[in-house]
Short mmCIF file of C-alpha atoms in Angstrom, two decimals:
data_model
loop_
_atom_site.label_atom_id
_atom_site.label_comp_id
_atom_site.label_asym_id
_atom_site.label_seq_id
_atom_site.Cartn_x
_atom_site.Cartn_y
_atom_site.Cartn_z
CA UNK C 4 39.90 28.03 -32.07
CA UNK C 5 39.31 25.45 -34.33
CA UNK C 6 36.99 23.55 -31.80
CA UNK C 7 33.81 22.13 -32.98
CA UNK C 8 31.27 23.07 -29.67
CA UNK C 9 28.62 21.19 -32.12
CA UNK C 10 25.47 23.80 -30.92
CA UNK C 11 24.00 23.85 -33.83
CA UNK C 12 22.61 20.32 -32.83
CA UNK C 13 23.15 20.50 -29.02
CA UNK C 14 20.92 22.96 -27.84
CA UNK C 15 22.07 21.93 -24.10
CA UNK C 16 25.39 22.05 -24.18
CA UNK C 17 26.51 24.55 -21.41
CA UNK C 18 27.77 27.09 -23.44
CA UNK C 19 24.12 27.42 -25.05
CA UNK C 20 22.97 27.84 -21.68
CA UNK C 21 25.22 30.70 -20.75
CA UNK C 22 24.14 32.61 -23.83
CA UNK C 23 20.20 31.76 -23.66
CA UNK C 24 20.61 32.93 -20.45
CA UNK C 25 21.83 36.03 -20.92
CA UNK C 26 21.12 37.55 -24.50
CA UNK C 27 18.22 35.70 -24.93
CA UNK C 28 14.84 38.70 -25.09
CA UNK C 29 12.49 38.55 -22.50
CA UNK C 30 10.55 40.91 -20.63
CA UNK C 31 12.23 39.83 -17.29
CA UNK C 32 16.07 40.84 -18.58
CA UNK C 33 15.01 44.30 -19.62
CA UNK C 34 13.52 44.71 -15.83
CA UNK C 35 16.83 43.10 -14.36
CA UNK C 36 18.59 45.61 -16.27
CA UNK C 37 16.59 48.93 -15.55
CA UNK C 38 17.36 47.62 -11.77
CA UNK C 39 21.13 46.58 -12.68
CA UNK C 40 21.44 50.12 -13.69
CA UNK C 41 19.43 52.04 -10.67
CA UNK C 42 20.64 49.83 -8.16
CA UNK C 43 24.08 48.98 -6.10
CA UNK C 44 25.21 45.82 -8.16
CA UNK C 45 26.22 44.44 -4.91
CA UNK C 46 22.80 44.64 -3.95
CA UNK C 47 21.44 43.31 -7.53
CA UNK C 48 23.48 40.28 -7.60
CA UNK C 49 21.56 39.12 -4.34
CA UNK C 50 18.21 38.65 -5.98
CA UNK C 51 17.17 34.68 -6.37
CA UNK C 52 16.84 34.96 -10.03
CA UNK C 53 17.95 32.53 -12.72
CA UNK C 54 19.91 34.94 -14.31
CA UNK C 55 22.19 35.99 -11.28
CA UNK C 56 23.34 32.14 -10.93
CA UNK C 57 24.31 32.90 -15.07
CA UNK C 58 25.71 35.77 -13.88
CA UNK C 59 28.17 34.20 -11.50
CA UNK C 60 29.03 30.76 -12.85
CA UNK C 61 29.24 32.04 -16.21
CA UNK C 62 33.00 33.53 -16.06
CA UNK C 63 34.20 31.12 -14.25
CA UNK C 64 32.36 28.05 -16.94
CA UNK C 65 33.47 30.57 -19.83
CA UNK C 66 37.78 31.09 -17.77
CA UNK C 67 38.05 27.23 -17.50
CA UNK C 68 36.65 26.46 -21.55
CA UNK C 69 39.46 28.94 -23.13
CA UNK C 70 42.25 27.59 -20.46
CA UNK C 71 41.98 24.39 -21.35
CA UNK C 72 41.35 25.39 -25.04
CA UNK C 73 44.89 27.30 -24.70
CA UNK C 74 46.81 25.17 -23.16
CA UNK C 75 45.23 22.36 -25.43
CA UNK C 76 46.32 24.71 -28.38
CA UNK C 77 50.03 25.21 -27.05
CA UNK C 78 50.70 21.38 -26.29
CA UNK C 79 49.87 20.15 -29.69
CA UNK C 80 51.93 23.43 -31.19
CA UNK C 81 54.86 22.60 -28.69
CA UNK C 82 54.52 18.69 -29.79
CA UNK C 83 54.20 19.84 -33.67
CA UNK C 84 50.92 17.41 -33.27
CA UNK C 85 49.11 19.52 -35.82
CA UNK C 86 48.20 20.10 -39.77
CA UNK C 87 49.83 22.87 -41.54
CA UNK C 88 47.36 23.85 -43.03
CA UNK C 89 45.12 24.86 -39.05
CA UNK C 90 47.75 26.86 -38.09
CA UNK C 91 46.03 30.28 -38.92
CA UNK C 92 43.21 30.16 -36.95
CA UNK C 93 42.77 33.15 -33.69
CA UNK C 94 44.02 30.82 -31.21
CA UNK C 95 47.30 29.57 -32.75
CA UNK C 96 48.27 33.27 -34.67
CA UNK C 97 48.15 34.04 -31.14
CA UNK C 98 50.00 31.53 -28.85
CA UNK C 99 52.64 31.43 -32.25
CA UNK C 100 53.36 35.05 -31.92
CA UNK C 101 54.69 34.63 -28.04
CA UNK C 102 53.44 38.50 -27.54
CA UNK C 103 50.57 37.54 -25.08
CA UNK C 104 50.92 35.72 -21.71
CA UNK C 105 48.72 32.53 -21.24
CA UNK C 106 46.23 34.68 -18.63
CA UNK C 107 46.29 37.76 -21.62
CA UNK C 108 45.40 34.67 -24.15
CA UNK C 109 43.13 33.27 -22.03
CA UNK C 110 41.17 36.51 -21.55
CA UNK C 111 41.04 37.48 -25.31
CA UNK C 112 39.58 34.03 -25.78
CA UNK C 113 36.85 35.20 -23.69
CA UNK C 114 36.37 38.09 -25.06
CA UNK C 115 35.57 36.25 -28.60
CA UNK C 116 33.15 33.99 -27.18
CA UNK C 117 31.75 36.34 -24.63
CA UNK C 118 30.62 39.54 -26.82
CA UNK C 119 31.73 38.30 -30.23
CA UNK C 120 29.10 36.10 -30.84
CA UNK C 121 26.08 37.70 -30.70
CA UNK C 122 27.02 41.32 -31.77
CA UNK C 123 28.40 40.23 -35.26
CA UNK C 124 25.26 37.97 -35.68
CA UNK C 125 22.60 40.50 -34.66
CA UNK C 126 25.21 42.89 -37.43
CA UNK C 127 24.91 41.00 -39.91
CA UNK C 128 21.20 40.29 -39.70
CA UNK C 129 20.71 43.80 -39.92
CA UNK C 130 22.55 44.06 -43.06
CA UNK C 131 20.01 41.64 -44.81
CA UNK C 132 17.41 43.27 -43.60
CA UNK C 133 18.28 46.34 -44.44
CA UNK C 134 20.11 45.63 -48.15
CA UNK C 135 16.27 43.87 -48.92
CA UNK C 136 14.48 47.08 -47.74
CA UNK C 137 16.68 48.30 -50.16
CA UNK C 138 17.29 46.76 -53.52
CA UNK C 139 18.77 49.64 -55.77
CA UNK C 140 21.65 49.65 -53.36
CA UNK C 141 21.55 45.58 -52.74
CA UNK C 142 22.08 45.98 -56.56
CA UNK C 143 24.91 48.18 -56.53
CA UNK C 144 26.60 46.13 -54.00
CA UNK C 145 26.64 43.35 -55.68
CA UNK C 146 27.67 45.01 -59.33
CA UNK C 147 30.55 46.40 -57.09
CA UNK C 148 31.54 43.09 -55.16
CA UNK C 149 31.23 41.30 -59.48
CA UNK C 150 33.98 43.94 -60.81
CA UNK C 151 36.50 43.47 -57.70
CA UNK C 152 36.54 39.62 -57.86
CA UNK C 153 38.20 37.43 -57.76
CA UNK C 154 38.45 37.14 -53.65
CA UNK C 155 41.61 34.93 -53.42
CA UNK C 156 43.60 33.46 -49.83
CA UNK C 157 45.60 35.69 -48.64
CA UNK C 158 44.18 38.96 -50.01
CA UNK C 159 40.49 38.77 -48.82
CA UNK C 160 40.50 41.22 -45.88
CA UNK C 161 42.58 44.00 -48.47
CA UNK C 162 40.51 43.61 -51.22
CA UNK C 163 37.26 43.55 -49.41
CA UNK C 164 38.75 46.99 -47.04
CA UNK C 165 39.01 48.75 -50.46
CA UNK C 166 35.61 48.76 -51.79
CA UNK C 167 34.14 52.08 -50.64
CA UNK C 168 30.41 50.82 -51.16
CA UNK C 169 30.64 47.57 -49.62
CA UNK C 170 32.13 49.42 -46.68
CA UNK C 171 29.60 52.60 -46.41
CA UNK C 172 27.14 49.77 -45.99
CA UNK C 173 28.27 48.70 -42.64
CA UNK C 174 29.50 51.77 -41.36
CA UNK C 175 26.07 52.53 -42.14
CA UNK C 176 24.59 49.45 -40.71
CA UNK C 177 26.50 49.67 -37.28
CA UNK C 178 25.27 53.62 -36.88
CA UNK C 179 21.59 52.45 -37.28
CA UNK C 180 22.08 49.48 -35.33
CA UNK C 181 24.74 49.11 -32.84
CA UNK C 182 25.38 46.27 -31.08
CA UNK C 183 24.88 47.01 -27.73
CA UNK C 184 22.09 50.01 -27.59
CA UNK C 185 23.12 51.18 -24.18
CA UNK C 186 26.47 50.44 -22.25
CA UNK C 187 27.84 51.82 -18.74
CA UNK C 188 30.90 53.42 -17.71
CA UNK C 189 32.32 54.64 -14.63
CA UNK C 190 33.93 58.23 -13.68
CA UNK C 191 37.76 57.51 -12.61
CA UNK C 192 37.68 60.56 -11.11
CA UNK C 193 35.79 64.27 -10.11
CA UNK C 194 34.74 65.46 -13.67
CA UNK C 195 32.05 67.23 -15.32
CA UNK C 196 29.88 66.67 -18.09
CA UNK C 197 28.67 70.24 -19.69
CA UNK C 198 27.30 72.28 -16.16
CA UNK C 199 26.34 68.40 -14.35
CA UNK C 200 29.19 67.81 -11.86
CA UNK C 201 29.75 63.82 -11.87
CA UNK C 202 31.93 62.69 -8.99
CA UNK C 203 34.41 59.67 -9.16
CA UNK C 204 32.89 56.26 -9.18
CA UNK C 205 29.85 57.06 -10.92
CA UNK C 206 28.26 54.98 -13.29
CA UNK C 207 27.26 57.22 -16.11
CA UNK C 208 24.61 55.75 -19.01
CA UNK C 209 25.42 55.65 -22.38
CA UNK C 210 23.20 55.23 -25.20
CA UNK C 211 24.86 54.54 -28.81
CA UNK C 212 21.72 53.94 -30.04
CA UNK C 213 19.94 57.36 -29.03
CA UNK C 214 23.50 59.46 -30.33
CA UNK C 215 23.68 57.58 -33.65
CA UNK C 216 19.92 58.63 -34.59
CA UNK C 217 20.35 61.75 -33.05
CA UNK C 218 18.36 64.50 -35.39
CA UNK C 219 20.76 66.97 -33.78
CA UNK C 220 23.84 65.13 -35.49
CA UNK C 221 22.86 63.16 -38.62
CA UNK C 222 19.87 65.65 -39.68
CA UNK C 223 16.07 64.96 -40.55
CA UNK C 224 16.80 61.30 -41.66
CA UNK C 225 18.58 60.26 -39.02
CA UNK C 226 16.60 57.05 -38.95
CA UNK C 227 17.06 56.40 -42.24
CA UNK C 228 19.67 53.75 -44.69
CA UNK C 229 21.68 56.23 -46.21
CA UNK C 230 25.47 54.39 -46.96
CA UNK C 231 26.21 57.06 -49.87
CA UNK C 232 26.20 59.16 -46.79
CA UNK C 233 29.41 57.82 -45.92
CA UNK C 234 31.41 58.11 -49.70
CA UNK C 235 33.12 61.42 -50.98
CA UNK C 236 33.69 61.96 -54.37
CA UNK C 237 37.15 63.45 -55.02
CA UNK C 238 37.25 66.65 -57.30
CA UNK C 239 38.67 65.98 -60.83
CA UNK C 240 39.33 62.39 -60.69
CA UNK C 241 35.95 61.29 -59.95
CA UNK C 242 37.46 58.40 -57.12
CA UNK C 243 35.35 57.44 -54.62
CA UNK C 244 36.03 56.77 -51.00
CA UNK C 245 34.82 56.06 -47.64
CA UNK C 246 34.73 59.10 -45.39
CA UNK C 247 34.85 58.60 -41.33
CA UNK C 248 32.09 60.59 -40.41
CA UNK C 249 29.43 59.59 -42.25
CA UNK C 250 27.67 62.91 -42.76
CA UNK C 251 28.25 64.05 -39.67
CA UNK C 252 30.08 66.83 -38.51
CA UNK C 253 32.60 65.10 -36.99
CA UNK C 254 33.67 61.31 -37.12
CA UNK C 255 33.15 61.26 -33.05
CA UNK C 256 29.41 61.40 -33.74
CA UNK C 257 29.46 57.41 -34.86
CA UNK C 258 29.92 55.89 -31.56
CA UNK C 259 28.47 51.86 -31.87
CA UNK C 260 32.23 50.66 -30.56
CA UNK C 261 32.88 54.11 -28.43
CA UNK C 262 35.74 56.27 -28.64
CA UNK C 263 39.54 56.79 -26.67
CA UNK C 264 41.27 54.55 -24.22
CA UNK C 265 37.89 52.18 -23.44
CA UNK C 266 36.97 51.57 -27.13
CA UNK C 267 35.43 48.33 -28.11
CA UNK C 268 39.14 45.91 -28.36
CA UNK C 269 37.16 44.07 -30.85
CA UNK C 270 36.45 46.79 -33.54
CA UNK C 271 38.45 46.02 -36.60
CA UNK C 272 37.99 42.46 -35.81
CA UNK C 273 33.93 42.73 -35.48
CA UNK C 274 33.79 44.91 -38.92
CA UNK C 275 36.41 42.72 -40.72
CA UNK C 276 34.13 39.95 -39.82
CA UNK C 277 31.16 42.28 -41.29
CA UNK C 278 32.39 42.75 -44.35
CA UNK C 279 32.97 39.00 -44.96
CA UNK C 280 29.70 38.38 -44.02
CA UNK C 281 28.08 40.79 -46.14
CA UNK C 282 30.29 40.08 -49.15
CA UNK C 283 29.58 36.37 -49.08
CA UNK C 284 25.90 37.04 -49.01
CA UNK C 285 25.94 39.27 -51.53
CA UNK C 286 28.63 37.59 -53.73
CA UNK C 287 26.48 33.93 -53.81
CA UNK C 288 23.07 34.77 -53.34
CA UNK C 289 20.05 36.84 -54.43
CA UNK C 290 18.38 36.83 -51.44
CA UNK C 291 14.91 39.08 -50.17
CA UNK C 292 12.85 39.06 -46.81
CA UNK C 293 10.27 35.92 -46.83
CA UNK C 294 8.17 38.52 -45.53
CA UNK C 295 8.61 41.65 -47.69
CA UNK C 296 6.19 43.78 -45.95
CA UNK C 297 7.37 43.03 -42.27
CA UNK C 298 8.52 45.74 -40.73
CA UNK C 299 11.68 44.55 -38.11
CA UNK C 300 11.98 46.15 -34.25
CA UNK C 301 15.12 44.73 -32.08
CA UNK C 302 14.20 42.87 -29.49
CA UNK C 303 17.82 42.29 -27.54
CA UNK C 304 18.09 42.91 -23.87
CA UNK C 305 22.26 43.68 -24.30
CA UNK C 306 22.17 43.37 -28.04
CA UNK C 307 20.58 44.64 -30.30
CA UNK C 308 18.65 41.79 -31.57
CA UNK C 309 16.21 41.59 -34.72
CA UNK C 310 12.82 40.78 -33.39
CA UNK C 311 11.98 37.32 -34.56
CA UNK C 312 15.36 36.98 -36.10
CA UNK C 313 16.00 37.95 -39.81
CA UNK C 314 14.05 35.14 -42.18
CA UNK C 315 15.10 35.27 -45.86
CA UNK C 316 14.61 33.36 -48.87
CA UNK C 317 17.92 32.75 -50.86
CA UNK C 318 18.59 32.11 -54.37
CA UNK C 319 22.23 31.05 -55.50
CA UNK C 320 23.52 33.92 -58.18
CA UNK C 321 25.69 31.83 -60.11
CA UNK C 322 26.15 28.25 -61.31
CA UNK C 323 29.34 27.52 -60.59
CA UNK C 324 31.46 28.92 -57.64
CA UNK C 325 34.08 31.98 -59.03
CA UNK C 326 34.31 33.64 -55.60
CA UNK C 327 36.17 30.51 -53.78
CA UNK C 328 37.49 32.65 -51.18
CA UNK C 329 34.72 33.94 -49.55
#
């Protein structure tokens, strides 16, 4: 968007607010959503709470901040009352490409800010954690990310998509911890799930995390790191690749961004943005837990959360900058 909404200093700005108010842990969200999930929403959305009045303003706050972000974006575009050089940011590529209507713009915005916030941060915090937990593979990351350099404008995304370990390490990351543990979706119709008859209009739990640690589907270490888990070897050459099932028996068995016609619109933009993230970390710094013993639990109400956040203690890798890409 190329708008500066400066929280990093202003901890009340509105937008802060929203997203406090909703993602932030606390004992009272996971009752609200236990009852959110039990209960006629209808019925939920009556309660006096704090959160409701989130709840309800915080479209509408979140509908008028891209709209006038949009059209913002289109007038200056229209005027040619912009640099070159910020015309490939989301909201431009998008309004540039005449392929959305303002309302479809408008809503992708929202989508961004909404959900892809908090997801790709609670991600990526996992990755740290889990690349210091463990360092033989932190190690061989980084060896792998050294030989594939350098990571040059416009061929980030391809070069960074090709590196089967890199990758393996976020598939592996999003099975263990997927951003949202436990989503809803309702039947459009009469169906059945194995001998439970589920008529149209229910609301039928999902739990991503539960499946993706499943012992019946990844095995005795289901709860471990395991990215080689997710590389084949091919026979006689020796090249190594990323597989899409991760040990599994089948590559439905993953399901942090769900599968068919509802998956998550925001995949391959929420794993791009992974793999950037990781690669940069791992690229510039030698980083390790500023506690090495502490053991993390999520703490997220919607996300999945570290506990506490992710603390770590970084150490630049080189002297001078060779990666200027990333």
């Amino acid at each position: 968007m190329r708008h500066d909404f400066d929280t990093l200093h202003n901890h009340k700005h509105q937008l802060i607010q929203h997203y406090d108010a909703v993602f932030e842990p606390s004992v009272a969200k996971r009752i609200f959503l236990q009852i959110n999930m039990l209960h006629p929403q209808k019925l939920v959305m009556k309660i006096p709470i704090k959160l409701n009045r989130f709840m309800i303003e915080g479209p509408g706050y979140l509908h008028d901040l891209c709209r006038s972000s949009v059209i913002r974006r289109r007038d200056q575009l229209e005027s040619h009352d912009i640099k070159s050089d910020h015309l490939d940011d989301l909201l431009s590529v998008m309004i540039r490409s005449k392929e959305l209507e303002e309302q479809e713009t408008i809503d992708q915005m929202r989508t961004f800010l909404s959900v892809g916030h908090d997801t790709t941060a609670s991600s990526g915090g996992w990755a740290m954690y889990l690349l210091c937990k463990n360092p033989s593979i932190k190690a061989r990351l980084c060896a792998e990310l050294d030989e594939n350099g350098p990571y040059d404008v416009p061929d980030i995304c391809r070069k960074l998509e090709s590196l089967p370990l890199l990758n393996a390490i976020c598939n592996e990351t999003l099975r263990l911890y997927p951003a949202l543990p436990i989503t809803v979706r309702e039947a459009a119709c009469d169906t059945r799930i194995l001998d439970t008859i589920v008529p149209k209009g229910t609301w039928v739990i999902m739990s991503p995390w539960a499946i993706n640690r499943s012992r019946a589907i990844w095995g005795d270490r289901a709860n471990d790191f395991r990215p080689d888990a997710w590389l084949t070897t091919e026979p006689g050459t020796g090249k190594v690749h990323v597989n899409n099932h991760g040990g599994a028996s089948h590559a439905f068995s993953q399901i942090s961004f769900l599968h068919g016609p509802r998956i998550c619109i925001g995949e391959k933009f929420a794993r791009a943005e992974l793999r950037c993230l990781v690669a940069a970390m791992a690229l510039h710094f030698d980083f390790e837990l500023a506690d090495p013993d502490e053991e993390k639990t999520h703490a997220g109400v919607f996300t999945a959360r570290p506990n506490g956040g992710i603390i770590l203690k970084l150490k630049r890798r080189h002297e001078t900058d060779s990666h200027s890409g990333i």
